[in-house]
mmCIF file of C-alpha atoms in Angstrom:
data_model
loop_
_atom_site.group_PDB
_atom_site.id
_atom_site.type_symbol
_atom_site.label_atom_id
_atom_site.label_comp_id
_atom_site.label_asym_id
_atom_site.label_seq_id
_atom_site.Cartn_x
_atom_site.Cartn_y
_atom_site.Cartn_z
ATOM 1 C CA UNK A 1 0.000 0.000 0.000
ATOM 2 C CA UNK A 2 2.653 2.583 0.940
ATOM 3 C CA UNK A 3 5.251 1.523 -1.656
ATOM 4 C CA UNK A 4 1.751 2.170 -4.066
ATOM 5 C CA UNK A 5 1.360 5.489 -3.137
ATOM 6 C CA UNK A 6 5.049 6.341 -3.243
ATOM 7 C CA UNK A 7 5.067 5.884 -6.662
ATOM 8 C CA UNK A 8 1.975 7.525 -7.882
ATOM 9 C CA UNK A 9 3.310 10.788 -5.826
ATOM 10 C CA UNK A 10 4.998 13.147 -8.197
ATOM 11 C CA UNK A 11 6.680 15.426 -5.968
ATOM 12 C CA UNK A 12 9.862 14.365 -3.897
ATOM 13 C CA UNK A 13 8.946 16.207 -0.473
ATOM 14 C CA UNK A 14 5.320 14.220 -0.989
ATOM 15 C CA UNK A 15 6.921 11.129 -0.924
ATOM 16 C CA UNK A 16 9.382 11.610 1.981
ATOM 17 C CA UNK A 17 5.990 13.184 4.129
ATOM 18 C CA UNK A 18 4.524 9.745 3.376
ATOM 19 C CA UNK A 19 6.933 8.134 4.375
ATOM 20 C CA UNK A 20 7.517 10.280 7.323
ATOM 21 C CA UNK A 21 4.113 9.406 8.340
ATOM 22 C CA UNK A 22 4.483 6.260 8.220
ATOM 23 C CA UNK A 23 7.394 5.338 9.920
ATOM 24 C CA UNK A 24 5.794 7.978 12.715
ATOM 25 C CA UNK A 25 3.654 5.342 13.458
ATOM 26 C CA UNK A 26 6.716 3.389 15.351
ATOM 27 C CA UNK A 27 8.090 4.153 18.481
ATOM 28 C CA UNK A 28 11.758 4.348 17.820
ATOM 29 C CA UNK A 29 14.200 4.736 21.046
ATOM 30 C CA UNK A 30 17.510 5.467 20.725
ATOM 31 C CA UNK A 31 20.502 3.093 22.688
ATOM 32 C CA UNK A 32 22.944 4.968 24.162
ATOM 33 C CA UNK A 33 25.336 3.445 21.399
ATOM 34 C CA UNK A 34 23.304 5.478 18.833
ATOM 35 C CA UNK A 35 23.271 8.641 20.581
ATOM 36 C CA UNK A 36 27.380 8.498 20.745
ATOM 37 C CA UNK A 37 27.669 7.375 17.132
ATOM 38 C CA UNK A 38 25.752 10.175 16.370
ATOM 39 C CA UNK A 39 27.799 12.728 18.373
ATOM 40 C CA UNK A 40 30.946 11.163 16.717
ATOM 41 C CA UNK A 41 29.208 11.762 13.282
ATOM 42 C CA UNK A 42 28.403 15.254 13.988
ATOM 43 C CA UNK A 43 31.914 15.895 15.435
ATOM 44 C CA UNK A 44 33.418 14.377 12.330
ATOM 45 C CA UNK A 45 31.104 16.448 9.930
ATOM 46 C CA UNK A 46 31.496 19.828 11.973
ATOM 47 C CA UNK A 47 35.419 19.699 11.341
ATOM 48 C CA UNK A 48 34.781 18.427 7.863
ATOM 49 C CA UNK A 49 36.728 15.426 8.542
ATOM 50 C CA UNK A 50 39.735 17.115 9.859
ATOM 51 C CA UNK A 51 39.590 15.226 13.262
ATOM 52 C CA UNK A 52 41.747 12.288 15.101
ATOM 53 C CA UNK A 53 40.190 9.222 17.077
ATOM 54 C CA UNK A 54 42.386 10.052 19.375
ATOM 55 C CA UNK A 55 40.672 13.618 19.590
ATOM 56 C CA UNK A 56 37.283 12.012 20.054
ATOM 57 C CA UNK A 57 38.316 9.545 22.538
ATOM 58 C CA UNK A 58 38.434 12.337 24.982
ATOM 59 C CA UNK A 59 34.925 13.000 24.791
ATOM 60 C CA UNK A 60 33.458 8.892 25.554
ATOM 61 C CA UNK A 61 34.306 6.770 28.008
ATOM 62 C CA UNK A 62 35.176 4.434 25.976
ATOM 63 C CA UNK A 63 38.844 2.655 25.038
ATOM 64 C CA UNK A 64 39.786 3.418 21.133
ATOM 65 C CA UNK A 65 38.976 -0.120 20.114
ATOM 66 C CA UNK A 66 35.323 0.021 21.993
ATOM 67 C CA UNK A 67 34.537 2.983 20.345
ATOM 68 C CA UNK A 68 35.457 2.161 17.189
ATOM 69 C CA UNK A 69 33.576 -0.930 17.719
ATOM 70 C CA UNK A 70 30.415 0.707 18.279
ATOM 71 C CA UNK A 71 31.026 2.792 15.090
ATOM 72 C CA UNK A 72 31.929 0.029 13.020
ATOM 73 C CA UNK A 73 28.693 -1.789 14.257
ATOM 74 C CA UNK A 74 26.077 1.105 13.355
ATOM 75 C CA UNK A 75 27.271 2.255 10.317
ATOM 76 C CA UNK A 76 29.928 -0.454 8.648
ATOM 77 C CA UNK A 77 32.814 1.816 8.583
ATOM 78 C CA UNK A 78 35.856 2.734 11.214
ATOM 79 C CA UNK A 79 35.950 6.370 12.769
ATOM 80 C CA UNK A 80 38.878 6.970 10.706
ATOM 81 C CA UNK A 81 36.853 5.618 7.521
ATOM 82 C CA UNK A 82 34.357 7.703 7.860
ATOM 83 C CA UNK A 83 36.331 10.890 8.889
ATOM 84 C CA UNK A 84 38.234 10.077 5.600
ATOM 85 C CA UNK A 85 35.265 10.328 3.531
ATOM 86 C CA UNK A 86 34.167 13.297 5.165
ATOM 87 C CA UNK A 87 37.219 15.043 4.432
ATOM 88 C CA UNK A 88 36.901 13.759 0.695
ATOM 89 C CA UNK A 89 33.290 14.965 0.538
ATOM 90 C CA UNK A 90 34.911 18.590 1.680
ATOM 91 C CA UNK A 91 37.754 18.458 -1.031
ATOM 92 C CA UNK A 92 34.666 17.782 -3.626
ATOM 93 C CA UNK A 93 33.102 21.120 -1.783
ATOM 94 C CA UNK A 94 36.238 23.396 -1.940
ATOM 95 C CA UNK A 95 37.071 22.582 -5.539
ATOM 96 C CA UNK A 96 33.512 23.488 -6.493
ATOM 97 C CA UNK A 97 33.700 26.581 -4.589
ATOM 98 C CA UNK A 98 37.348 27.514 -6.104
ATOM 99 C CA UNK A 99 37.585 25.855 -9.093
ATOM 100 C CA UNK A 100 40.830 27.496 -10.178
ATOM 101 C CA UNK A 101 42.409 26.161 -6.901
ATOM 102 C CA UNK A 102 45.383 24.165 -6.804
ATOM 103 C CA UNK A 103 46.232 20.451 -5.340
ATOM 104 C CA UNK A 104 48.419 22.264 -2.788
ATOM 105 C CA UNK A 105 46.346 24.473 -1.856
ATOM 106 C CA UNK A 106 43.064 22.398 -1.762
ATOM 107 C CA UNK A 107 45.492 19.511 0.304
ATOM 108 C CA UNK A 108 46.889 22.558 2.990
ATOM 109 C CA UNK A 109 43.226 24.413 3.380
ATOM 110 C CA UNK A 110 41.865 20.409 4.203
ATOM 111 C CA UNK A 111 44.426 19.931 6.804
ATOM 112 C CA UNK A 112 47.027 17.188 5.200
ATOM 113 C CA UNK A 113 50.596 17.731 5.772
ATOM 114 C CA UNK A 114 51.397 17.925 2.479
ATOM 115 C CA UNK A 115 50.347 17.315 -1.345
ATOM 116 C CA UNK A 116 52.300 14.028 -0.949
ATOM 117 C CA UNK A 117 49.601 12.860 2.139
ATOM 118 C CA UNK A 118 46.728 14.412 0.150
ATOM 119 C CA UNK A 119 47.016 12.442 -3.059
ATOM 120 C CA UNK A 120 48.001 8.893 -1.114
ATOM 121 C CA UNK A 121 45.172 9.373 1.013
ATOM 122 C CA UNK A 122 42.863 9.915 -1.894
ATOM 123 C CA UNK A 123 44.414 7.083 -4.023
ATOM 124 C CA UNK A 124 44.045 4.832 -0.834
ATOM 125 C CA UNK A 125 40.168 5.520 -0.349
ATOM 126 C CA UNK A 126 39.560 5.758 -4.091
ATOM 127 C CA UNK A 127 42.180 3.938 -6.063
ATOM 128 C CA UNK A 128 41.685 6.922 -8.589
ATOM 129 C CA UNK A 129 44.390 9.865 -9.077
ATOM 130 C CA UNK A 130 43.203 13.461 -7.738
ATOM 131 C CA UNK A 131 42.718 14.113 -11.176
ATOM 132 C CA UNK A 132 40.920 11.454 -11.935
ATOM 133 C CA UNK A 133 38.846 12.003 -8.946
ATOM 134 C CA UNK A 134 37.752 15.433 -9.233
ATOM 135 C CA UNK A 135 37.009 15.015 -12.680
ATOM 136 C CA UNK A 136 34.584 11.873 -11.863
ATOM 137 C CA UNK A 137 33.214 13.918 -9.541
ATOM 138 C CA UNK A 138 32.491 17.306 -11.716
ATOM 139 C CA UNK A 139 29.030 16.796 -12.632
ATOM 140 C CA UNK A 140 27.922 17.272 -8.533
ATOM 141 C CA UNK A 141 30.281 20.813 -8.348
ATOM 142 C CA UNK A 142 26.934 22.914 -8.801
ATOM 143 C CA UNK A 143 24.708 20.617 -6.101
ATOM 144 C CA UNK A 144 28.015 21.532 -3.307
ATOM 145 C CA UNK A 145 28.346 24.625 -4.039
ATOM 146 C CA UNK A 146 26.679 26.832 -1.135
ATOM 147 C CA UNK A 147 23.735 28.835 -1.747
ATOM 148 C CA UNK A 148 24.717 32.708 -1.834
#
């Protein structure tokens, strides 16, 4: 029945109210697990990546491998995974924003040591070149860019 009316609404907001609606219907606690994967998440995000576990192990009571465990569990990545992509997701942001901007200068404003760590790092998570990457990645410059 829902899936039925999902598709026979036109408009994208209409179909994430239905859906909204639905699921309202079910009382959904959060474990305290969630609620610190979800400060770790917003931690992550709010330094756009640019953060160490051993930063956030200061804020849980938790050792570094219990934490990460708890990460891993909820959302099938590592704390340093995640923070990686996060930190990609920026790079895509930047370049959009200052498309004329260099490799060096895109790796130094992101917080990497160096070009050197910039482009391994990338290669590493992607297996493509920064080239390569941002390139791949083009089409989404005008969807990052922020609204002015």
């Amino acid at each position: 029945q829902l899936t039925k009316m999902i598709f026979q609404e036109r408009k994208t907001n209409e179909r994430v109210e239905l859906v909204e609606n639905f699921l309202g219907q079910f009382e959904f606690r959060m474990t305290e697990e969630m609620k610190i994967c979800r400060e770790i998440c917003n931690e992550i995000y709010e330094k756009m990546g640019m953060i160490r576990v051993n930063q956030l192990l200061a804020q849980f009571p938790y050792s570094r491998q219990r934490l990460n465990r708890i990460f891993q569990t909820l959302t099938n990545n590592s704390i340093k995974e995640f923070a990686t992509r996060i930190r990609l997701r920026a790079v895509l942001k930047y370049r959009a924003e200052n498309v004329n901007a260099s490799l060096t200068s895109i790796a130094y404003r992101l917080g990497y040591f160096d070009q050197s760590h910039f482009i391994k790092e990338l290669q590493n998570s992607t297996g493509l070149s920064p080239s390569a990457f941002l390139k791949a990645h083009k089409v989404f410059f005008p969807q990052l860019k922020d609204p002015t």
